[in-house]
Amino acid sequence: MNNCEMYENASKCIVSSKSMECFMVLSTQAQKISIATLCGLFGTLCIFENCLVLYLIFSSPGTRRKPSYIFISSLALADLLASIIFVRSFVNFHVFNETDSSKELFLLKLGGVNTSFTASLSSLLLMALDRYISISRPSKYKLLVTRRRAWTALGVLWVTCLATAFLPLMGWNCCTLNSACSELFPFVDNNYLSTWICLVMILLGCIVCAYTHVLRRAHQHVAYMGKHQVHVGKQNARMRMDVMLAKTLVMVLTVLVLCWLPALILMIYSIFVNLNNHLRQVFAFCSTLCLLNSMVNPIIYALRSKELYSSLRMRLSRCRRQLRTSNDSPEAESVHRSSMIETVCEDVHVM
């Protein structure tokens, strides 16, 4: 019998150290230090990188007007919020063993984490559909994917993610329904967890289907350009950009699946089988892989996106020039002063 089986569902709905201790699975100081180090490292890098991506996109008129980069900015915003909310809540709960003052406050924080990660995955779906339309219907891409439609899609996306994530706070929880509680998340109904897992699997399936088509068309484009190098022009240049961006997003998808798959498998397993403390500890460490995914995404963009990379290089070179100017200015001022003194002395000598 594990610790959670010692309490009935009624006692689990009371926020206290006893009712929450079965979810605080890190038993040794080494485990807590490891989790704190991973969250601190991944979270800090994630915040810095996604803030940098958002700055590079919105500081350039050329990138912030393109629907493709509007979707990338949504992904960066979701990853940024996920890193902030997840790290703070996860470390406070598992490392410092802090409990919230009420069930509603805990579900509010859980909804914030759920919203961020779901919006991140949904943004990847929009990016996949964007690449699908760009490659399958290149001549009508600008007519089909406009800025207005991109912002409308993002509005629908974020509202849907918010509504889905905060369903437990609005009443779909095991305390209100007096149903079976999840063994991984306090107050969360097992049926809600099953529904959320199905939603994630559907999103992943749609992304995989879209990218399967994108890769097939990209392979056809590469083969076509290899056979007709003489006729390479503006249209083929557009094809090359689509192929490179498609490969970038496939890398993002691969990292996403590898980071999320362990946690999803344990979530599914927890619905059908009672988990022991060892598996709960494994799930806690697997959860940090989701944060790793949010950290890796902007690195892939910086390495694969020519526009963002060139914009970053331009701003770095501008900062170097400013630093060089500020360092050289005292020397230039001293030289100017010495020359003025020499001139005055010469004038006095002549007089």
Coordinates of C-alpha atoms in Angstrom, one line a residue:
M1 CA 0.0 0.0 0.0
N2 CA 1.5 3.4 -1.0
N3 CA 1.2 6.6 0.8
C4 CA -1.8 7.9 -1.3
E5 CA -3.8 4.8 -0.5
M6 CA -3.8 5.8 3.2
Y7 CA -6.2 8.6 2.6
E8 CA -9.7 8.5 1.2
N9 CA -10.8 10.9 -1.5
A10 CA -12.4 13.2 1.0
S11 CA -9.1 13.7 2.9
K12 CA -7.3 14.2 -0.4
C13 CA -9.5 17.2 -1.1
I14 CA -8.2 19.0 2.0
V15 CA -5.0 21.0 1.4
S16 CA -2.6 20.0 4.2
S17 CA 0.8 18.5 4.6
K18 CA -0.6 15.1 5.3
S19 CA -3.0 15.0 2.2
M20 CA -0.2 16.3 -0.1
E21 CA 2.8 14.5 1.1
C22 CA 2.0 11.4 -1.0
F23 CA 2.6 13.6 -4.1
M24 CA 5.9 15.0 -2.7
V25 CA 7.9 12.0 -3.9
L26 CA 11.5 13.3 -3.6
S27 CA 12.7 11.5 -0.5
T28 CA 16.4 12.3 -0.5
Q29 CA 18.4 15.5 -0.5
A30 CA 20.3 14.4 -3.6
Q31 CA 17.0 14.1 -5.5
K32 CA 15.8 17.5 -4.5
I33 CA 19.2 19.1 -5.4
S34 CA 19.1 17.4 -8.8
I35 CA 15.6 18.6 -9.5
A36 CA 16.4 22.1 -8.3
T37 CA 19.6 22.2 -10.5
L38 CA 17.8 20.9 -13.6
C39 CA 14.9 23.3 -13.2
G40 CA 17.2 26.2 -12.4
L41 CA 19.4 25.6 -15.4
F42 CA 16.7 24.7 -18.0
G43 CA 14.4 27.5 -16.7
T44 CA 17.0 30.2 -16.8
L45 CA 18.2 29.3 -20.3
C46 CA 14.6 28.9 -21.4
I47 CA 13.6 32.4 -20.2
F48 CA 16.6 34.0 -21.8
E49 CA 16.3 32.3 -25.1
N50 CA 12.6 32.8 -25.6
C51 CA 12.8 36.4 -24.6
L52 CA 15.6 36.8 -27.2
V53 CA 13.4 35.1 -29.8
L54 CA 10.5 37.4 -29.1
Y55 CA 12.7 40.4 -29.2
L56 CA 14.3 39.5 -32.5
I57 CA 10.9 38.8 -34.1
F58 CA 9.1 42.0 -32.9
S59 CA 12.0 44.3 -33.3
S60 CA 12.2 43.7 -37.0
P61 CA 9.3 44.8 -39.2
G62 CA 10.2 42.1 -41.8
T63 CA 9.7 39.2 -39.4
R64 CA 6.8 40.4 -37.2
R65 CA 4.6 40.8 -40.3
K66 CA 5.1 37.2 -41.6
P67 CA 2.5 34.6 -40.4
S68 CA 5.3 32.0 -40.0
Y69 CA 7.1 34.1 -37.4
I70 CA 3.8 35.1 -35.8
F71 CA 3.3 31.4 -35.0
I72 CA 6.9 31.1 -33.8
S73 CA 6.4 34.0 -31.5
S74 CA 3.3 32.2 -30.1
L75 CA 5.5 29.1 -29.4
A76 CA 8.1 31.3 -27.8
L77 CA 5.6 33.0 -25.6
A78 CA 4.1 29.6 -24.5
D79 CA 7.5 28.2 -23.7
L80 CA 8.4 31.4 -21.8
L81 CA 5.2 31.2 -19.6
A82 CA 5.7 27.4 -19.2
S83 CA 9.3 27.9 -17.9
I84 CA 8.3 30.6 -15.4
I85 CA 5.1 29.0 -14.0
F86 CA 6.4 25.4 -14.1
V87 CA 9.8 26.1 -12.4
R88 CA 8.3 28.1 -9.6
S89 CA 5.4 25.7 -8.9
F90 CA 7.4 22.5 -9.4
V91 CA 10.4 23.5 -7.3
N92 CA 8.2 25.0 -4.5
F93 CA 6.2 21.8 -4.3
H94 CA 8.8 19.0 -4.7
V95 CA 11.9 20.7 -3.3
F96 CA 10.6 23.0 -0.6
N97 CA 7.5 20.9 0.0
E98 CA 5.3 24.0 0.1
T99 CA 1.5 23.6 0.0
D100 CA -1.0 26.2 -1.3
S101 CA -3.6 27.7 1.0
S102 CA -6.5 26.2 -0.9
K103 CA -7.4 23.7 -3.5
E104 CA -8.5 26.5 -5.9
L105 CA -5.0 28.1 -5.8
F106 CA -3.3 24.8 -6.5
L107 CA -5.6 24.2 -9.5
L108 CA -5.0 27.7 -10.7
K109 CA -1.3 27.1 -10.8
L110 CA -1.8 23.7 -12.5
G111 CA -4.0 25.4 -15.0
G112 CA -1.3 27.9 -15.8
V113 CA 1.2 25.1 -16.5
N114 CA -1.3 23.1 -18.5
T115 CA -2.2 26.2 -20.6
S116 CA 1.4 27.0 -21.4
F117 CA 2.4 23.4 -22.4
T118 CA -0.8 22.9 -24.4
A119 CA -0.4 26.2 -26.2
S120 CA 3.2 25.3 -27.0
L121 CA 2.0 22.0 -28.6
S122 CA -0.9 23.8 -30.4
S123 CA 1.5 26.4 -31.8
L124 CA 3.6 23.6 -33.3
L125 CA 0.4 22.4 -35.0
L126 CA -0.3 25.8 -36.5
M127 CA 3.3 25.9 -37.7
A128 CA 3.0 22.5 -39.3
L129 CA -0.2 23.5 -41.0
D130 CA 1.5 26.7 -42.2
R131 CA 4.3 24.7 -43.8
Y132 CA 1.8 22.3 -45.2
I133 CA -0.1 25.1 -47.0
S134 CA 3.2 26.7 -48.1
I135 CA 4.5 23.6 -49.8
S136 CA 1.2 22.1 -51.1
R137 CA -0.2 25.4 -52.4
P138 CA 2.7 27.8 -52.8
S139 CA 0.9 30.0 -55.4
K140 CA -2.0 30.7 -53.1
Y141 CA -0.1 30.8 -49.8
K142 CA -0.2 34.6 -49.4
L143 CA -3.9 34.6 -50.1
L144 CA -4.7 31.8 -47.7
V145 CA -2.3 32.6 -44.8
T146 CA -2.6 36.3 -44.0
R147 CA -1.6 38.2 -40.9
R148 CA -5.3 38.7 -39.9
R149 CA -6.0 35.0 -40.2
A150 CA -2.8 34.1 -38.3
W151 CA -3.7 36.3 -35.4
T152 CA -7.3 35.0 -35.4
A153 CA -6.0 31.4 -35.3
L154 CA -3.8 32.3 -32.4
G155 CA -6.7 33.9 -30.5
V156 CA -8.8 30.8 -31.0
L157 CA -5.8 28.6 -29.9
W158 CA -5.1 30.4 -26.7
V159 CA -8.8 30.7 -25.7
T160 CA -9.3 27.0 -26.3
C161 CA -6.1 26.1 -24.3
L162 CA -7.2 28.3 -21.4
A163 CA -10.7 26.8 -21.3
T164 CA -9.4 23.3 -21.5
A165 CA -6.7 23.8 -18.9
F166 CA -8.9 25.4 -16.3
L167 CA -11.7 22.9 -16.4
P168 CA -10.5 21.3 -13.1
L169 CA -10.7 24.7 -11.5
M170 CA -14.2 25.2 -12.8
G171 CA -15.5 22.0 -11.3
W172 CA -14.1 19.0 -13.3
N173 CA -12.1 17.7 -10.3
C174 CA -12.3 14.6 -8.2
C175 CA -13.3 16.6 -5.1
T176 CA -16.4 18.2 -6.7
L177 CA -17.4 15.0 -8.5
N178 CA -16.4 12.7 -5.7
S179 CA -14.6 10.5 -8.3
A180 CA -11.3 8.7 -8.5
C181 CA -8.3 11.1 -8.2
S182 CA -5.2 11.0 -10.2
E183 CA -2.1 9.4 -8.6
L184 CA 0.2 12.0 -10.2
F185 CA -1.7 15.3 -9.8
P186 CA -3.6 16.3 -6.6
F187 CA -7.3 17.0 -7.0
V188 CA -7.3 16.0 -10.7
D189 CA -10.0 13.7 -11.9
N190 CA -8.8 10.6 -13.8
N191 CA -11.3 11.1 -16.5
Y192 CA -10.1 14.6 -17.1
L193 CA -6.5 13.4 -17.2
S194 CA -7.6 10.8 -19.8
T195 CA -9.3 13.4 -21.9
W196 CA -6.2 15.7 -21.8
I197 CA -3.9 12.8 -22.8
C198 CA -6.2 12.1 -25.7
L199 CA -6.1 15.7 -26.8
V200 CA -2.3 15.7 -26.7
M201 CA -2.2 12.5 -28.7
I202 CA -4.6 13.9 -31.3
L203 CA -2.4 17.1 -31.6
L204 CA 0.7 15.0 -32.0
G205 CA -1.0 12.8 -34.6
C206 CA -2.1 15.8 -36.6
I207 CA 1.4 17.3 -36.5
V208 CA 3.0 14.0 -37.6
C209 CA 0.5 13.7 -40.5
A210 CA 1.2 17.3 -41.7
Y211 CA 4.9 16.8 -41.5
T212 CA 4.7 13.5 -43.3
H213 CA 3.2 15.4 -46.3
V214 CA 5.6 18.3 -45.9
L215 CA 8.7 16.0 -46.0
R216 CA 7.3 14.1 -49.0
R217 CA 6.8 17.4 -50.9
A218 CA 10.1 18.7 -49.7
H219 CA 11.8 15.6 -51.1
Q220 CA 10.1 16.1 -54.4
H221 CA 11.2 19.7 -54.5
V222 CA 14.8 18.8 -53.8
A223 CA 14.7 16.2 -56.6
Y224 CA 13.1 18.7 -59.0
M225 CA 15.7 21.4 -58.3
G226 CA 18.5 18.8 -58.8
K227 CA 17.2 18.0 -62.3
H228 CA 16.4 21.5 -63.4
Q229 CA 19.2 23.6 -62.1
V230 CA 19.1 25.8 -65.1
H231 CA 15.7 27.1 -64.3
V232 CA 16.3 27.8 -60.7
G233 CA 14.7 31.2 -59.9
K234 CA 12.6 33.0 -57.4
Q235 CA 10.1 30.2 -57.1
N236 CA 12.8 27.6 -56.4
A237 CA 14.4 29.9 -53.9
R238 CA 11.0 29.9 -52.1
M239 CA 11.0 26.1 -52.3
R240 CA 14.5 26.0 -50.7
M241 CA 13.3 28.2 -47.8
D242 CA 10.2 26.0 -47.3
V243 CA 12.4 22.9 -47.3
M244 CA 14.8 24.3 -44.8
L245 CA 12.1 25.6 -42.5
A246 CA 10.3 22.2 -42.8
K247 CA 13.5 20.4 -41.7
T248 CA 13.8 22.8 -38.8
L249 CA 10.2 22.1 -37.6
V250 CA 10.8 18.4 -38.0
M251 CA 13.7 18.7 -35.6
V252 CA 11.4 20.6 -33.2
L253 CA 8.8 17.8 -33.5
T254 CA 11.4 15.1 -32.9
V255 CA 12.6 16.8 -29.7
L256 CA 9.0 17.4 -28.7
V257 CA 8.1 13.7 -28.9
L258 CA 11.3 12.5 -27.2
C259 CA 10.8 15.0 -24.3
W260 CA 7.1 14.4 -23.9
L261 CA 6.8 10.6 -24.5
P262 CA 8.2 9.4 -21.2
A263 CA 5.8 11.6 -19.2
L264 CA 2.8 10.7 -21.4
I265 CA 3.5 7.0 -21.0
L266 CA 3.6 7.3 -17.2
M267 CA 0.4 9.3 -17.2
I268 CA -1.4 6.7 -19.2
Y269 CA 0.1 3.9 -17.0
S270 CA -1.1 5.7 -13.8
I271 CA -4.7 5.6 -15.0
F272 CA -4.8 1.8 -15.1
V273 CA -2.2 0.8 -12.5
N274 CA -1.3 2.0 -9.0
L275 CA 2.1 3.6 -9.1
N276 CA 4.8 3.0 -6.5
N277 CA 7.0 5.7 -5.2
H278 CA 9.8 4.8 -7.5
L279 CA 7.7 5.4 -10.6
R280 CA 6.4 8.7 -9.1
Q281 CA 10.0 9.8 -8.7
V282 CA 10.7 8.8 -12.3
F283 CA 7.7 10.9 -13.4
A284 CA 9.0 13.9 -11.5
F285 CA 12.3 13.7 -13.4
C286 CA 10.5 13.0 -16.7
S287 CA 8.5 16.2 -16.1
T288 CA 11.7 18.2 -16.4
L289 CA 12.1 16.9 -19.9
C290 CA 9.1 19.0 -20.9
L291 CA 11.0 22.0 -19.7
L292 CA 14.0 20.9 -21.7
N293 CA 11.8 20.9 -24.8
S294 CA 10.9 24.5 -24.2
M295 CA 14.6 25.3 -23.8
V296 CA 15.7 23.5 -27.0
N297 CA 13.1 25.1 -29.3
P298 CA 14.6 28.6 -29.6
I299 CA 18.1 27.1 -30.1
I300 CA 16.8 25.3 -33.2
Y301 CA 15.3 28.5 -34.5
A302 CA 18.5 30.5 -34.0
L303 CA 20.5 27.9 -35.8
R304 CA 18.1 27.2 -38.6
S305 CA 16.3 30.5 -39.3
K306 CA 18.5 32.8 -41.5
E307 CA 16.4 35.9 -40.7
L308 CA 16.6 35.5 -37.0
Y309 CA 20.3 34.5 -37.1
S310 CA 21.2 37.5 -39.3
S311 CA 19.2 39.8 -37.0
L312 CA 21.0 38.4 -34.0
R313 CA 24.4 38.9 -35.6
M314 CA 23.5 42.4 -36.6
R315 CA 22.5 43.4 -33.1
L316 CA 25.6 41.7 -31.6
S317 CA 27.9 43.6 -34.0
R318 CA 26.1 46.8 -33.1
C319 CA 26.7 46.1 -29.4
R320 CA 30.4 45.5 -30.1
R321 CA 30.7 48.8 -31.9
Q322 CA 29.0 50.6 -29.1
L323 CA 31.3 49.0 -26.5
R324 CA 34.3 49.7 -28.7
T325 CA 33.2 53.3 -29.0
S326 CA 32.6 53.7 -25.3
N327 CA 36.0 52.2 -24.6
D328 CA 37.8 54.3 -27.1
S329 CA 36.1 57.6 -26.1
P330 CA 38.2 58.3 -23.0
E331 CA 41.4 57.7 -24.9
A332 CA 40.2 60.0 -27.7
E333 CA 39.2 62.6 -25.2
S334 CA 42.6 62.5 -23.5
V335 CA 44.4 62.8 -26.9
H336 CA 42.2 65.7 -27.7
R337 CA 43.0 67.4 -24.4
S338 CA 46.7 66.9 -24.8
S339 CA 46.7 68.3 -28.3
M340 CA 44.8 71.4 -27.0
I341 CA 47.4 71.9 -24.2
E342 CA 50.2 71.6 -26.7
T343 CA 48.6 74.2 -28.9
V344 CA 48.1 76.6 -26.1
C345 CA 51.7 76.2 -24.9
E346 CA 53.0 76.8 -28.5
D347 CA 50.9 80.0 -28.7
V348 CA 52.2 81.2 -25.4
H349 CA 55.8 80.5 -26.5
V350 CA 55.3 82.4 -29.7
M351 CA 53.9 85.4 -27.8

